[in-house]
Coordinates of C-alpha atoms in Angstrom, one line a residue:
Chain A
M2 CA 102.3 -32.0 44.6
S3 CA 102.9 -35.8 44.5
E4 CA 106.1 -37.4 43.8
R5 CA 104.6 -39.2 41.3
R6 CA 103.0 -36.6 39.5
E7 CA 106.1 -34.4 40.5
R8 CA 107.9 -36.8 38.1
R9 CA 105.8 -37.1 35.4
A10 CA 106.2 -33.1 34.7
T11 CA 110.0 -33.6 35.3
E12 CA 110.0 -36.7 32.5
G13 CA 107.7 -33.5 30.1
Q14 CA 104.4 -35.7 30.7
R15 CA 100.9 -34.5 31.1
P16 CA 99.2 -36.3 34.5
G17 CA 96.6 -38.6 34.0
R18 CA 98.3 -39.7 30.2
R19 CA 99.6 -42.5 29.9
K20 CA 102.8 -42.6 27.5
G21 CA 102.0 -43.4 24.4
C22 CA 99.2 -42.2 23.7
S23 CA 99.5 -38.4 23.4
A24 CA 99.1 -36.8 20.0
K25 CA 102.9 -36.1 19.9
D26 CA 102.9 -39.8 20.5
K27 CA 100.7 -40.2 18.1
I28 CA 102.7 -38.7 15.0
A29 CA 105.9 -40.0 16.3
R30 CA 104.3 -43.9 15.4
Q31 CA 103.2 -42.3 12.2
R32 CA 106.8 -40.6 11.2
S33 CA 108.3 -43.3 12.6
R34 CA 106.2 -45.4 9.4
G35 CA 106.7 -42.5 6.8
F36 CA 103.3 -41.1 7.2
F37 CA 103.1 -37.1 7.8
P38 CA 99.6 -35.1 9.6
P39 CA 98.6 -32.5 6.3
N40 CA 99.6 -30.1 9.4
E41 CA 103.6 -31.5 8.7
M42 CA 104.1 -30.6 5.4
S43 CA 105.8 -27.9 5.9
K44 CA 109.0 -28.7 8.7
V45 CA 109.2 -32.2 6.0
G46 CA 110.6 -30.7 4.0
A47 CA 110.7 -30.4 -0.2
M48 CA 112.2 -34.6 -0.6
A49 CA 111.3 -37.9 1.4
E50 CA 113.4 -40.2 2.5
P51 CA 113.4 -43.3 0.2
K52 CA 113.1 -45.6 2.7
Q53 CA 108.6 -43.6 3.8
I54 CA 108.9 -43.9 -0.3
N55 CA 109.3 -47.4 -0.4
E56 CA 106.8 -47.6 2.4
I57 CA 104.2 -45.4 1.7
V58 CA 104.6 -47.3 -1.6
R59 CA 104.6 -50.8 -0.3
M60 CA 102.1 -50.2 2.1
A61 CA 100.2 -48.4 -0.8
T62 CA 100.4 -51.4 -3.4
T63 CA 100.1 -55.4 -1.0
A64 CA 96.5 -53.0 -0.6
N65 CA 95.3 -52.1 -3.9
L66 CA 97.1 -55.6 -5.2
S67 CA 97.5 -57.3 -3.4
A68 CA 100.2 -58.4 -1.3
D69 CA 101.1 -61.8 -3.4
A70 CA 102.2 -59.6 -5.9
F71 CA 104.2 -57.2 -4.2
V72 CA 107.7 -58.1 -4.5
S73 CA 109.9 -54.7 -3.6
T74 CA 110.1 -51.1 -4.5
F75 CA 112.8 -48.9 -5.2
S76 CA 112.5 -45.1 -6.4
A77 CA 115.4 -42.7 -8.1
P78 CA 115.2 -38.9 -9.0
T79 CA 114.4 -37.6 -12.6
T80 CA 113.1 -35.4 -15.0
D81 CA 110.2 -34.8 -16.5
S82 CA 110.2 -33.9 -20.4
E83 CA 109.6 -29.8 -19.2
G84 CA 113.4 -30.7 -16.9
R85 CA 111.0 -30.6 -13.4
E86 CA 112.1 -33.2 -10.6
A87 CA 109.8 -35.9 -10.8
L88 CA 110.1 -39.7 -8.8
E89 CA 110.5 -42.7 -11.0
I90 CA 109.1 -45.3 -9.0
T91 CA 110.0 -49.2 -9.8
I92 CA 107.3 -51.3 -8.4
V93 CA 108.0 -55.1 -8.9
L94 CA 105.7 -57.9 -9.1
T95 CA 106.0 -62.4 -8.9
P96 CA 105.3 -63.6 -11.8
R97 CA 102.4 -64.1 -13.6
S98 CA 100.7 -62.2 -10.6
S99 CA 100.0 -58.7 -12.9
E100 CA 96.8 -61.1 -14.4
A101 CA 94.5 -60.9 -12.1
V102 CA 95.2 -56.8 -11.7
K103 CA 92.2 -54.4 -12.5
G104 CA 92.5 -50.9 -13.8
D105 CA 90.8 -50.2 -11.0
A106 CA 93.6 -51.0 -8.2
V107 CA 96.2 -49.9 -10.8
L108 CA 94.4 -45.9 -10.8
T109 CA 93.8 -46.2 -7.3
N110 CA 96.7 -47.1 -6.8
L111 CA 99.0 -44.2 -8.2
V112 CA 96.3 -41.8 -6.9
Q113 CA 97.2 -43.0 -3.3
I114 CA 100.4 -43.4 -3.6
Q115 CA 100.7 -39.0 -5.4
R116 CA 98.3 -38.1 -2.5
E117 CA 100.1 -39.8 0.6
L118 CA 102.9 -37.9 -0.9
Q119 CA 102.5 -35.7 -0.9
N120 CA 101.1 -35.3 2.6
I121 CA 104.6 -35.6 3.7
G122 CA 105.6 -32.6 2.0
E123 CA 107.5 -34.1 -1.5
Q124 CA 106.2 -32.3 -4.3
R125 CA 107.8 -34.5 -7.5
F126 CA 105.2 -36.3 -9.6
P127 CA 105.4 -40.2 -8.9
I128 CA 106.4 -41.7 -12.1
I129 CA 105.1 -45.7 -11.5
Q130 CA 106.9 -48.6 -13.6
Y131 CA 105.8 -52.1 -12.5
A132 CA 108.2 -55.2 -13.5
T133 CA 108.8 -58.4 -12.6
Q134 CA 112.2 -59.1 -11.7
E135 CA 112.8 -61.3 -14.7
E136 CA 112.2 -58.4 -16.7
L137 CA 114.0 -56.8 -14.7
S138 CA 117.8 -58.3 -14.9
A139 CA 116.7 -59.5 -18.8
S140 CA 119.0 -58.2 -21.6
D141 CA 117.9 -55.4 -23.9
D142 CA 119.5 -56.7 -27.1
S143 CA 115.6 -57.4 -28.0
Chain B
V4 CA 83.0 -38.4 -39.2
T5 CA 84.7 -41.2 -37.7
I6 CA 86.5 -39.3 -35.1
P7 CA 89.6 -42.0 -32.9
R8 CA 88.1 -43.8 -30.4
P9 CA 89.7 -44.2 -27.1
E10 CA 88.4 -48.0 -27.1
H11 CA 90.5 -48.5 -30.5
F12 CA 94.2 -47.0 -29.0
F13 CA 93.5 -49.0 -26.4
E14 CA 92.6 -52.2 -28.4
Q15 CA 96.4 -51.2 -30.3
A16 CA 97.6 -51.2 -28.0
E17 CA 96.9 -54.2 -26.4
K18 CA 97.8 -56.0 -29.4
L19 CA 101.2 -54.9 -29.5
I20 CA 101.7 -56.4 -26.3
S21 CA 100.4 -59.7 -26.9
T22 CA 102.4 -62.4 -27.2
P23 CA 104.6 -63.3 -30.0
V24 CA 103.1 -65.9 -32.8
G25 CA 105.8 -68.5 -32.4
G26 CA 106.8 -67.3 -28.8
G27 CA 109.7 -64.6 -28.0
A28 CA 110.7 -61.5 -26.7
L29 CA 108.2 -58.7 -27.1
R30 CA 110.2 -56.1 -28.6
H31 CA 110.7 -52.7 -26.9
V32 CA 109.6 -50.7 -29.9
D33 CA 106.3 -52.0 -29.3
I34 CA 105.6 -51.8 -25.6
R35 CA 107.3 -48.2 -26.5
R36 CA 104.3 -47.4 -29.1
A37 CA 101.6 -49.5 -26.7
I38 CA 102.2 -47.1 -23.8
S39 CA 102.3 -44.4 -26.6
A40 CA 98.8 -45.6 -27.5
A41 CA 97.8 -46.2 -24.0
Y42 CA 97.4 -41.6 -23.1
Y43 CA 96.7 -41.4 -26.0
G44 CA 93.5 -42.6 -26.1
L45 CA 92.5 -40.4 -23.6
F46 CA 94.3 -37.7 -25.0
H47 CA 91.5 -38.2 -27.6
A48 CA 88.9 -38.7 -25.2
T49 CA 89.4 -35.6 -23.7
M50 CA 89.4 -33.8 -27.2
A51 CA 86.3 -35.5 -28.2
A52 CA 84.2 -34.9 -24.7
A53 CA 86.1 -30.3 -25.4
A54 CA 84.5 -30.4 -28.9
D55 CA 81.3 -32.8 -27.7
L56 CA 80.7 -29.9 -25.1
V57 CA 81.2 -26.8 -26.8
V58 CA 80.3 -27.3 -30.9
G59 CA 78.3 -30.5 -30.0
A60 CA 78.2 -33.9 -31.6
T61 CA 76.2 -33.8 -34.1
K62 CA 78.3 -31.3 -35.4
R63 CA 81.3 -33.2 -36.4
S64 CA 82.2 -33.2 -39.9
G65 CA 82.0 -29.3 -39.0
N66 CA 85.3 -27.0 -39.1
H67 CA 84.2 -25.6 -35.8
Y68 CA 84.9 -29.1 -34.7
A69 CA 88.3 -29.8 -35.9
L70 CA 89.0 -26.0 -34.8
A71 CA 87.6 -27.2 -30.6
Y72 CA 89.8 -30.1 -30.7
R73 CA 92.5 -29.0 -31.8
K74 CA 92.3 -26.1 -29.5
T75 CA 94.8 -27.5 -27.2
D76 CA 98.3 -29.4 -27.1
H77 CA 99.4 -32.1 -24.6
G78 CA 101.7 -28.9 -22.1
V79 CA 98.2 -27.2 -20.9
L80 CA 96.4 -30.7 -20.7
K81 CA 99.1 -31.8 -18.6
G82 CA 98.8 -28.4 -16.6
L83 CA 95.9 -28.2 -15.6
C84 CA 95.5 -32.1 -14.2
A85 CA 98.7 -31.3 -12.2
D86 CA 97.0 -27.8 -10.7
I87 CA 94.5 -31.1 -10.0
T88 CA 95.9 -33.5 -8.3
N89 CA 97.6 -31.3 -6.0
K90 CA 96.0 -30.1 -2.2
S91 CA 95.0 -27.5 -3.8
L92 CA 93.8 -25.6 -6.1
P93 CA 96.0 -22.7 -7.3
P94 CA 93.2 -19.2 -6.7
K95 CA 92.7 -18.7 -10.9
L96 CA 91.4 -21.9 -11.1
A97 CA 89.5 -22.4 -7.5
R98 CA 87.3 -19.9 -8.6
L99 CA 86.1 -21.6 -11.8
A100 CA 85.7 -24.7 -10.1
P101 CA 82.8 -26.5 -9.0
S102 CA 81.7 -25.7 -5.9
G103 CA 83.0 -28.0 -2.9
G104 CA 85.4 -28.9 -6.1
F105 CA 86.8 -31.2 -8.7
D106 CA 85.1 -34.6 -7.7
S107 CA 86.9 -38.0 -7.5
N108 CA 86.8 -39.0 -10.3
I109 CA 88.1 -36.2 -12.4
R110 CA 91.2 -35.9 -9.8
A111 CA 92.1 -39.7 -10.4
F112 CA 91.7 -39.0 -14.1
A113 CA 94.5 -36.5 -14.5
T114 CA 96.5 -38.4 -12.0
A115 CA 96.5 -40.5 -15.1
V116 CA 96.8 -38.1 -18.0
V117 CA 99.5 -36.2 -16.2
A118 CA 101.2 -40.3 -15.5
L119 CA 100.7 -41.7 -18.3
Q120 CA 101.8 -37.9 -21.0
L121 CA 105.1 -38.7 -18.5
K122 CA 105.4 -42.3 -19.7
R123 CA 104.6 -41.4 -23.8
Y124 CA 107.8 -38.8 -23.1
S125 CA 109.8 -41.3 -23.1
A126 CA 108.5 -44.1 -24.6
D127 CA 107.9 -41.9 -27.3
Y128 CA 112.0 -39.5 -27.3
D129 CA 114.0 -40.5 -24.2
P130 CA 116.5 -43.6 -25.7
T131 CA 117.2 -45.3 -22.0
F132 CA 113.5 -45.7 -21.2
R133 CA 113.3 -49.9 -20.5
P134 CA 109.8 -50.1 -20.6
T135 CA 108.6 -53.9 -20.1
K136 CA 105.3 -56.2 -20.8
T137 CA 103.9 -55.9 -17.0
D138 CA 104.0 -52.6 -16.7
A139 CA 102.6 -52.1 -20.7
K140 CA 99.6 -53.5 -19.3
L141 CA 98.7 -52.3 -16.7
D142 CA 99.0 -48.4 -18.2
V143 CA 97.0 -50.3 -20.3
L144 CA 94.4 -51.0 -17.5
M145 CA 94.8 -48.4 -16.3
A146 CA 93.8 -46.0 -19.3
R147 CA 90.7 -47.7 -19.6
T148 CA 89.5 -47.3 -16.3
A149 CA 90.5 -43.7 -15.9
L150 CA 88.4 -42.8 -19.3
T151 CA 85.5 -44.5 -17.5
A152 CA 86.2 -42.7 -14.4
F153 CA 86.1 -39.2 -16.1
Q154 CA 82.7 -40.2 -18.4
N155 CA 81.3 -40.8 -15.0
A156 CA 82.6 -38.3 -13.1
D157 CA 79.8 -35.8 -12.2
A158 CA 78.4 -33.2 -15.2
A159 CA 79.7 -29.6 -13.0
S160 CA 83.1 -31.1 -12.4
R161 CA 83.3 -32.7 -16.7
E162 CA 82.2 -29.1 -17.1
A163 CA 84.5 -27.1 -16.1
F164 CA 87.1 -29.1 -16.8
I165 CA 86.2 -29.2 -20.4
F166 CA 85.8 -25.3 -19.9
L167 CA 89.3 -25.3 -17.7
L168 CA 91.0 -26.8 -20.7
L169 CA 90.2 -25.0 -23.5
F170 CA 89.5 -21.3 -22.6
P171 CA 92.7 -21.0 -19.5
P172 CA 91.5 -18.3 -17.2
R173 CA 94.6 -15.6 -17.4

């Protein structure tokens, strides 16, 4: 074995492949961005990390609504009317951006977020709420 | 016979969240009712589609039509829709679903029904729920689109959905 091949073998790389291009590396990169291939679901567990959830929501919302409309997102565990665990996701939009949003975009956003959460093993149904920062800050005395 | 029209629920929701005459903030109860109406538009559209299929749209004044219309409750509708939104159907449903599974229109419709029903419960019963006008507005838009998806679904998917809703397999 040549010195170069021996070094690769010691480092766990297969000869003839560049570092970072293997399927394993691709999965690692996807994981770091919050995406998991479907066959990895069982390894992930039932509840996703908030960081993963936020990234899925951000990517979907900027793609389906618009990058200009998206401000931030946060999520919290909750329960539905039957006591089942659910995921309350708040998406903060820029003021007046909802005026340009179409129904197709809202439905596609929900479907995509739910599907991608399932892909990382998250079984809680996402209950999505949209708001502007002003609405979140407003007093609730009305 | 006039049965509840889905579009009237959506229009009612829009009226509830339109800016009050003279300005000022919307009342939370109006936003809550708007979210509830968005869900009920989908609910009644589904019940009418079911009764139209098994009894017939020309027999809407008959007792059998009313029976079919009232056959399903919210829990059964949500249960079926939740199963359809999962990555794979439970075996007892899979054997009765169209070959190749439900089409994307039915899956999108089912996802919207689950989401809006969950929010409807909060809007109607949870005193800590703090809905926003933005949210209610987008819920109404989504409900309208979901209804269009249901109407545009392929016939095999829509019929399978309705039969599973009315006659859940044991």
